[in-house]
Structures are given as structure tokens and as C-alpha cells.
Amino acid sequence: MAIFSVEDLAQHAGVSTQTLEELAESLPSGAGTLYSRLTFPKKRGGFREVVSPRKTLDVVTKNLHRSFLDVFRYRPPEHVHGFVKGRSTISNASEHLGRTCVLRVDLKSFFPSIDSTRLKAAFLERVYDEKAAELCVRVVTISDKLPVGVSTSPFLSNLVFRATDYALLDYARAEGLGLTRYVDDLSFSGEVEDRHLSDITRILEDLGWRVNTRKTAFMRRGGPQYVTGLYVGAPDRPRIPRKTKRRMRWILHVISRFGYETYMTEFGGLEAGMIPQRLLGWSCYVASVEPDVGFPLFRAFREILPESYTPPSYYAGEIAGIRIIHELDDLR
């Protein structure tokens, strides 16, 4: 396997070596010029920070992401469904249909826990020489952490988690359990017992990860069983949760009766970031899981929604970030 230098890295990034080094030097204090930070409350407490790259950083990291797909030759294990082409929340949930018990294990501060040390080790192990690895780490991290919202972060999170993925997969196979991972959301299914959670927690902690005990849950047959936001209690296919379907139908009713502008300003649409593209996107997602529900919703929304929507100027800069946050949380 080829070992790439700083010059190679700059070529992959689509800029000169000097430009790449200047970018790395500026990133720690680059808030406002290279990126903006958006902080939002999570549904279950705490806050989530999303980085929104400006043009220079965005172009460089997108170029690097494309190069990573080639130079690392990373092939995600079959149980990994997040940030993998051809896999989704639907394929992730489909692995756990009609099981006796589903155990959800969530990782605490997943992206921020991936620091420069972890990344440099992955880079050196794979394809970069010492100087290139150090420079690359400085370009893809902010404040020594892998940021949410930057193009390189999803791929790198899977790359760094690779050894843990295989350790968990070996354990699940030995115990006869099903296993999937969607970003930081681990699901085990079958005859799951308390001892399995203890073993899984130990494996994760030994490899440097922390379990979010507040989101850890045993979901047994006969009760609610959800994996990445989809109901898996039926044996034939995942389903959209009833509350999501009721919410979408309610929004459609409000907009049909009062109009889209009124829904946004008086019924909470603005605060939820429900721009037309998001409502149409959610309708398509519902259709991909339950076509008989989603396609009528999509057609109805397409008929009544405006082609474009400009939020109030004081709010425009936050709409995209709010949409990202809600869609991340909706998968939990």
C-alpha cells in the first residue's frame, strides 16, 4: 500500500501545500471565518454542537473525503449501516425484526470522543507518513475533536471505530446475537440478557468508548421495540412510529386549513425547521418504509407547499442546523 506525503495530501485536498498548512494553522481560531458553530438543545437534555463550514473549509474537506474513499480502501463490516452507501436506517432496523428482545446501546459524545490521537493512529496505520498524518489531523479536527457537520467526519468515525466493530461482531456471533451499528447507536437482538450488556459495556470501555446509560434500553417482545426510529416488533418489515404518522397528518391538516405561512408562524413550524424541503423529504422517507402511507402524504404536501420559503432574516442562518438536529434526534 502506498504511503502518502504532505504533497500528496495537498493534492488530494485540491490546494497547494502552503494553503493547506495555512488552513490547518487557522482552524483553531477560525470560527466566524472558516466555519460557524451552532448549538442546540437535545430532546433528552444537554446540547449538541454542529459546525457549518464556510466555502474554503467545505471544499477542502469534501475533496479529502473523496480521496479517503480511495486511499484507505475501507470496507465497512456488514453490520455497519451509518454513512455507508446502499445502507440506511431501514436496512439497519430490518436486521432486528420480530426478535425476543432488542438491546439498544448508545455511545456518549461519539464524534467529540474521537480526538487527534485516535485519528493520527488510524492515519499512520493506513496510508500517511508522519508529517502528512499530523497535517491531516489538524485539518479534519477542531479543538482536537472530530466535528459534527464537516464532510470528512462520518467516514473517519467509521474508520476509527473499525477495531471496535470487529470486537463487538465477534462477541455477538459467539453469543448468537444480531448486531447492527448506525453511527453511535448499537443494537443487539435475540435472547439478550443482563450479562450481555455488562460484557458489551466492558468491551466498549476497554477500547476507550463510553456508554450513555440514559439511552441504554432493553426492549422486549410485546412492548415497544424501536431501532433507529423504526418499529421492529412485527416480523415482516420495519414501520414508521404511529406518533410520526400522526404528526405528519396533523401538519398536513393545519397547512391545508390555515396555509403554510400560518403553520410556520403560529403552529411551531418555524421553531421545528419545517421548511418545504424537509416536509417533502420526510414524506419520501415515510414512503420508503410504508409506501401506502408516505406516497399520499408526499403528493398532498407537493400540491400545497410553496416552491420556496424564506424564513425571517433573524432566523435564516439557523434553519439548516435545526433541520440537521431534529433529524438526528428523530432517529433515536
Short mmCIF file of C-alpha atoms in Angstrom, two decimals:
data_model
loop_
_atom_site.label_atom_id
_atom_site.label_comp_id
_atom_site.label_asym_id
_atom_site.label_seq_id
_atom_site.Cartn_x
_atom_site.Cartn_y
_atom_site.Cartn_z
CA MET A 1 0.00 0.00 0.00
CA ALA A 2 1.31 3.44 -0.95
CA ILE A 3 2.44 5.84 1.75
CA PHE A 4 1.33 9.39 1.01
CA SER A 5 3.29 12.56 1.82
CA VAL A 6 2.25 16.11 2.68
CA GLU A 7 2.44 16.99 -1.01
CA ASP A 8 0.15 14.09 -1.87
CA LEU A 9 -2.29 15.14 0.85
CA ALA A 10 -2.44 18.70 -0.51
CA GLN A 11 -3.10 17.35 -3.98
CA HIS A 12 -5.93 15.22 -2.60
CA ALA A 13 -7.34 18.33 -0.91
CA GLY A 14 -7.20 20.28 -4.19
CA VAL A 15 -4.97 23.08 -2.84
CA SER A 16 -1.28 23.88 -2.53
CA THR A 17 0.75 22.59 0.40
CA GLN A 18 1.12 26.15 1.68
CA THR A 19 -2.64 26.74 1.53
CA LEU A 20 -3.35 23.50 3.38
CA GLU A 21 -0.84 24.33 6.11
CA GLU A 22 -2.29 27.84 6.46
CA LEU A 23 -5.78 26.37 6.75
CA ALA A 24 -4.62 23.97 9.49
CA GLU A 25 -2.96 26.85 11.32
CA SER A 26 -6.09 28.99 11.16
CA LEU A 27 -8.68 26.37 12.15
CA PRO A 28 -8.36 26.62 15.96
CA SER A 29 -9.35 30.30 15.83
CA GLY A 30 -11.31 30.14 12.59
CA ALA A 31 -14.84 30.40 13.99
CA GLY A 32 -16.66 33.05 12.00
CA THR A 33 -14.27 32.99 9.05
CA LEU A 34 -13.75 29.30 8.25
CA TYR A 35 -16.85 27.94 9.98
CA SER A 36 -19.70 28.82 12.30
CA ARG A 37 -20.82 26.92 15.39
CA LEU A 38 -24.49 26.15 16.01
CA THR A 39 -25.53 24.82 19.42
CA PHE A 40 -28.93 23.26 20.03
CA PRO A 41 -30.62 21.52 22.95
CA LYS A 42 -31.14 17.77 22.65
CA LYS A 43 -34.54 16.24 23.21
CA ARG A 44 -33.36 14.36 26.30
CA GLY A 45 -31.22 17.12 27.80
CA GLY A 46 -27.80 18.51 27.09
CA PHE A 47 -26.63 20.26 23.95
CA ARG A 48 -25.33 19.27 20.54
CA GLU A 49 -22.88 21.40 18.57
CA VAL A 50 -22.87 21.40 14.78
CA VAL A 51 -20.13 23.02 12.71
CA SER A 52 -21.19 24.68 9.46
CA PRO A 53 -18.09 25.04 7.24
CA ARG A 54 -17.65 28.08 5.06
CA LYS A 55 -16.60 27.71 1.44
CA THR A 56 -12.82 27.21 1.81
CA LEU A 57 -13.06 24.56 4.53
CA ASP A 58 -16.06 22.94 2.89
CA VAL A 59 -14.29 22.48 -0.46
CA VAL A 60 -11.10 21.12 1.11
CA THR A 61 -12.88 18.62 3.36
CA LYS A 62 -15.16 17.43 0.56
CA ASN A 63 -12.10 16.81 -1.62
CA LEU A 64 -10.39 14.97 1.23
CA HIS A 65 -13.46 12.86 1.84
CA ARG A 66 -13.48 11.73 -1.78
CA SER A 67 -9.78 10.91 -1.56
CA PHE A 68 -10.26 8.95 1.69
CA LEU A 69 -12.66 6.60 -0.07
CA ASP A 70 -9.84 5.67 -2.46
CA VAL A 71 -6.70 5.75 -0.35
CA PHE A 72 -7.97 3.97 2.76
CA ARG A 73 -9.74 1.12 0.97
CA TYR A 74 -12.03 0.87 3.99
CA ARG A 75 -14.80 -1.69 3.63
CA PRO A 76 -17.39 -1.38 6.40
CA PRO A 77 -18.49 -4.63 8.06
CA GLU A 78 -21.96 -5.82 7.11
CA HIS A 79 -23.43 -4.77 10.45
CA VAL A 80 -22.45 -1.08 9.96
CA HIS A 81 -25.27 0.89 8.33
CA GLY A 82 -24.49 4.55 9.10
CA PHE A 83 -22.71 6.60 6.41
CA VAL A 84 -22.48 3.56 4.12
CA LYS A 85 -23.70 3.74 0.52
CA GLY A 86 -26.67 1.46 -0.09
CA ARG A 87 -27.46 1.09 3.61
CA SER A 88 -29.80 3.15 5.76
CA THR A 89 -31.88 3.30 8.91
CA ILE A 90 -34.25 0.92 7.13
CA SER A 91 -31.62 -1.74 6.43
CA ASN A 92 -30.35 -1.23 9.99
CA ALA A 93 -33.76 -1.82 11.56
CA SER A 94 -34.58 -4.74 9.25
CA GLU A 95 -31.94 -6.88 10.95
CA HIS A 96 -33.94 -6.94 14.20
CA LEU A 97 -37.48 -7.78 13.12
CA GLY A 98 -39.64 -9.86 15.44
CA ARG A 99 -36.86 -10.67 17.93
CA THR A 100 -37.45 -11.75 21.51
CA CYS A 101 -35.51 -8.79 22.83
CA VAL A 102 -33.69 -5.80 21.37
CA LEU A 103 -30.95 -4.09 23.37
CA ARG A 104 -30.08 -0.53 22.42
CA VAL A 105 -26.66 0.74 23.49
CA ASP A 106 -25.82 4.37 22.76
CA LEU A 107 -22.33 5.85 22.86
CA LYS A 108 -21.71 9.07 24.76
CA SER A 109 -20.31 12.06 22.82
CA PHE A 110 -19.33 9.84 19.90
CA PHE A 111 -17.84 12.36 17.46
CA PRO A 112 -16.18 14.58 20.10
CA SER A 113 -14.62 11.50 21.72
CA ILE A 114 -12.69 10.86 18.51
CA ASP A 115 -9.65 13.03 19.10
CA SER A 116 -6.34 13.73 17.35
CA THR A 117 -4.59 10.77 18.95
CA ARG A 118 -7.14 8.26 17.65
CA LEU A 119 -7.13 9.82 14.18
CA LYS A 120 -3.35 10.02 13.85
CA ALA A 121 -3.04 6.36 14.81
CA ALA A 122 -5.55 5.45 12.09
CA PHE A 123 -3.76 7.59 9.50
CA LEU A 124 -0.33 6.18 10.30
CA GLU A 125 -1.62 2.63 10.32
CA ARG A 126 -3.07 3.03 6.88
CA VAL A 127 -1.58 5.38 4.31
CA TYR A 128 0.12 8.58 5.51
CA ASP A 129 3.66 9.33 6.62
CA GLU A 130 4.24 11.11 9.96
CA LYS A 131 4.08 14.69 8.66
CA ALA A 132 1.11 14.06 6.39
CA ALA A 133 -0.78 12.34 9.22
CA GLU A 134 -0.17 15.27 11.57
CA LEU A 135 -1.30 17.82 8.97
CA CYS A 136 -4.37 15.82 8.02
CA VAL A 137 -5.42 15.52 11.66
CA ARG A 138 -5.17 19.30 12.09
CA VAL A 139 -7.37 19.88 9.03
CA VAL A 140 -10.17 17.45 9.96
CA THR A 141 -10.43 18.31 13.68
CA ILE A 142 -11.49 21.45 15.52
CA SER A 143 -10.31 21.92 19.10
CA ASP A 144 -8.80 18.43 18.95
CA LYS A 145 -12.19 16.81 18.25
CA LEU A 146 -13.95 15.37 15.24
CA PRO A 147 -16.68 17.93 14.47
CA VAL A 148 -20.27 17.14 13.53
CA GLY A 149 -21.14 18.79 10.21
CA VAL A 150 -17.81 18.50 8.36
CA SER A 151 -17.69 16.24 5.29
CA THR A 152 -14.78 14.10 6.48
CA SER A 153 -16.21 13.27 9.91
CA PRO A 154 -18.69 10.48 9.04
CA PHE A 155 -16.13 8.40 7.15
CA LEU A 156 -13.45 8.96 9.77
CA SER A 157 -15.77 7.95 12.60
CA ASN A 158 -16.33 4.58 10.92
CA LEU A 159 -12.63 4.20 10.22
CA VAL A 160 -11.59 4.85 13.82
CA PHE A 161 -14.33 2.56 15.16
CA ARG A 162 -13.24 -0.33 12.91
CA ALA A 163 -11.40 -2.37 15.57
CA THR A 164 -14.32 -1.96 17.99
CA ASP A 165 -16.77 -3.03 15.29
CA TYR A 166 -14.95 -6.33 14.83
CA ALA A 167 -14.58 -6.91 18.57
CA LEU A 168 -18.33 -6.45 19.03
CA LEU A 169 -19.11 -8.57 15.97
CA ASP A 170 -17.00 -11.45 17.28
CA TYR A 171 -18.80 -11.25 20.63
CA ALA A 172 -22.28 -11.07 19.06
CA ARG A 173 -21.58 -14.10 16.86
CA ALA A 174 -20.23 -16.10 19.79
CA GLU A 175 -23.40 -15.33 21.77
CA GLY A 176 -25.81 -15.88 18.89
CA LEU A 177 -26.98 -12.26 18.85
CA GLY A 178 -27.87 -9.99 15.96
CA LEU A 179 -25.84 -6.77 15.77
CA THR A 180 -26.06 -3.52 13.85
CA ARG A 181 -24.49 -0.10 14.30
CA TYR A 182 -25.85 3.17 12.98
CA VAL A 183 -23.31 5.91 13.90
CA ASP A 184 -23.30 5.73 17.73
CA ASP A 185 -26.47 3.66 18.04
CA LEU A 186 -25.69 -0.05 18.65
CA SER A 187 -28.48 -2.62 18.53
CA PHE A 188 -28.26 -6.24 19.69
CA SER A 189 -31.16 -8.66 19.34
CA GLY A 190 -32.14 -12.22 20.18
CA GLU A 191 -32.10 -13.86 23.59
CA VAL A 192 -30.44 -10.81 25.16
CA GLU A 193 -29.73 -10.94 28.91
CA ASP A 194 -28.32 -8.57 31.52
CA ARG A 195 -24.91 -10.23 31.31
CA HIS A 196 -24.70 -9.29 27.65
CA LEU A 197 -25.00 -5.61 28.49
CA SER A 198 -22.23 -5.98 31.09
CA ASP A 199 -19.96 -7.70 28.57
CA ILE A 200 -20.69 -5.17 25.82
CA THR A 201 -20.06 -2.26 28.16
CA ARG A 202 -16.73 -3.78 29.20
CA ILE A 203 -15.65 -4.27 25.57
CA LEU A 204 -16.51 -0.69 24.71
CA GLU A 205 -14.86 0.82 27.77
CA ASP A 206 -11.71 -1.28 27.31
CA LEU A 207 -11.41 0.20 23.82
CA GLY A 208 -11.86 3.76 25.04
CA TRP A 209 -15.57 4.44 24.48
CA ARG A 210 -18.23 5.49 26.98
CA VAL A 211 -21.77 4.12 27.13
CA ASN A 212 -24.64 6.57 27.51
CA THR A 213 -26.60 4.69 30.18
CA ARG A 214 -29.57 7.09 29.89
CA LYS A 215 -30.22 5.84 26.35
CA THR A 216 -29.49 2.18 27.02
CA ALA A 217 -32.67 0.10 26.93
CA PHE A 218 -33.92 -3.49 26.82
CA MET A 219 -36.96 -3.67 24.53
CA ARG A 220 -38.77 -6.97 24.90
CA ARG A 221 -41.36 -8.60 22.64
CA GLY A 222 -44.85 -7.36 23.36
CA GLY A 223 -43.66 -3.87 24.23
CA PRO A 224 -42.31 -1.00 22.13
CA GLN A 225 -39.29 -2.11 20.08
CA TYR A 226 -37.60 0.64 18.07
CA VAL A 227 -34.32 0.62 16.15
CA THR A 228 -33.10 3.89 14.61
CA GLY A 229 -36.56 5.34 14.95
CA LEU A 230 -38.45 2.47 13.29
CA TYR A 231 -40.77 -0.07 14.93
CA VAL A 232 -39.35 -3.61 14.59
CA GLY A 233 -41.86 -5.59 16.64
CA ALA A 234 -43.53 -7.04 13.53
CA PRO A 235 -41.77 -9.90 11.70
CA ASP A 236 -42.33 -8.72 8.11
CA ARG A 237 -40.87 -5.19 7.85
CA PRO A 238 -39.99 -2.06 9.84
CA ARG A 239 -42.70 0.51 10.32
CA ILE A 240 -42.88 4.24 10.90
CA PRO A 241 -43.89 5.00 14.52
CA ARG A 242 -47.53 5.96 14.93
CA LYS A 243 -46.65 9.28 16.56
CA THR A 244 -44.64 10.26 13.46
CA LYS A 245 -47.51 9.41 11.14
CA ARG A 246 -49.96 11.32 13.34
CA ARG A 247 -47.61 14.30 13.40
CA MET A 248 -47.26 14.37 9.60
CA ARG A 249 -51.02 14.10 9.11
CA TRP A 250 -51.59 16.87 11.64
CA ILE A 251 -49.14 19.17 9.86
CA LEU A 252 -50.85 18.43 6.55
CA HIS A 253 -54.23 19.24 8.10
CA VAL A 254 -53.02 22.54 9.58
CA ILE A 255 -51.41 23.68 6.34
CA SER A 256 -54.46 22.65 4.29
CA ARG A 257 -56.77 24.59 6.56
CA PHE A 258 -54.75 27.66 7.53
CA GLY A 259 -51.94 27.89 4.99
CA TYR A 260 -48.21 27.27 5.19
CA GLU A 261 -47.23 30.72 6.49
CA THR A 262 -49.70 30.43 9.37
CA TYR A 263 -48.41 26.95 10.22
CA MET A 264 -44.84 28.27 10.34
CA THR A 265 -45.57 31.35 12.46
CA GLU A 266 -48.42 30.18 14.72
CA PHE A 267 -48.19 26.39 14.93
CA GLY A 268 -44.49 25.85 15.63
CA GLY A 269 -43.28 25.09 12.11
CA LEU A 270 -40.56 27.74 12.21
CA GLU A 271 -39.07 26.54 15.51
CA ALA A 272 -39.06 22.95 14.19
CA GLY A 273 -37.27 23.97 10.98
CA MET A 274 -40.12 22.60 8.86
CA ILE A 275 -39.10 24.17 5.56
CA PRO A 276 -40.80 22.69 2.46
CA GLN A 277 -37.79 20.54 1.56
CA ARG A 278 -37.85 18.91 4.99
CA LEU A 279 -41.55 18.10 4.86
CA LEU A 280 -41.19 16.61 1.38
CA GLY A 281 -38.07 14.73 2.49
CA TRP A 282 -39.87 13.23 5.48
CA SER A 283 -42.79 12.24 3.25
CA CYS A 284 -40.36 10.43 0.94
CA TYR A 285 -38.79 8.69 3.92
CA VAL A 286 -42.20 7.56 5.20
CA ALA A 287 -42.94 6.29 1.67
CA SER A 288 -39.69 4.30 1.58
CA VAL A 289 -40.79 2.44 4.73
CA GLU A 290 -44.58 2.40 4.28
CA PRO A 291 -45.48 3.33 0.69
CA ASP A 292 -49.25 3.26 1.29
CA VAL A 293 -48.84 5.98 3.94
CA GLY A 294 -45.98 8.02 2.53
CA PHE A 295 -46.88 8.47 -1.12
CA PRO A 296 -50.30 10.08 -0.42
CA LEU A 297 -48.58 12.40 2.08
CA PHE A 298 -45.90 13.33 -0.45
CA ARG A 299 -48.44 14.10 -3.18
CA ALA A 300 -50.57 16.17 -0.81
CA PHE A 301 -47.61 18.18 0.51
CA ARG A 302 -46.29 18.77 -3.01
CA GLU A 303 -49.63 20.29 -4.02
CA ILE A 304 -49.96 22.71 -1.09
CA LEU A 305 -46.39 23.67 -0.14
CA PRO A 306 -44.73 26.74 -1.65
CA GLU A 307 -41.84 26.02 -4.02
CA SER A 308 -39.54 28.07 -1.81
CA TYR A 309 -39.65 29.67 1.60
CA THR A 310 -37.56 32.47 3.07
CA PRO A 311 -37.56 32.46 6.88
CA PRO A 312 -37.29 35.73 8.83
CA SER A 313 -33.82 37.23 8.49
CA TYR A 314 -33.01 36.73 12.18
CA TYR A 315 -33.69 33.02 11.80
CA ALA A 316 -32.44 32.17 8.33
CA GLY A 317 -28.93 31.21 9.41
CA GLU A 318 -30.18 28.60 11.87
CA ILE A 319 -32.75 26.74 9.76
CA ALA A 320 -30.27 24.27 8.23
CA GLY A 321 -28.71 23.48 11.60
CA ILE A 322 -32.09 22.97 13.25
CA ARG A 323 -33.13 20.61 10.46
CA ILE A 324 -29.97 18.54 10.98
CA ILE A 325 -30.51 18.41 14.74
CA HIS A 326 -34.12 17.32 14.56
CA GLU A 327 -33.38 14.60 12.02
CA LEU A 328 -30.52 13.25 14.14
CA ASP A 329 -32.73 13.16 17.20
CA ASP A 330 -35.67 11.67 15.30
CA LEU A 331 -33.56 8.55 14.72
CA ARG A 332 -33.11 7.95 18.45
#
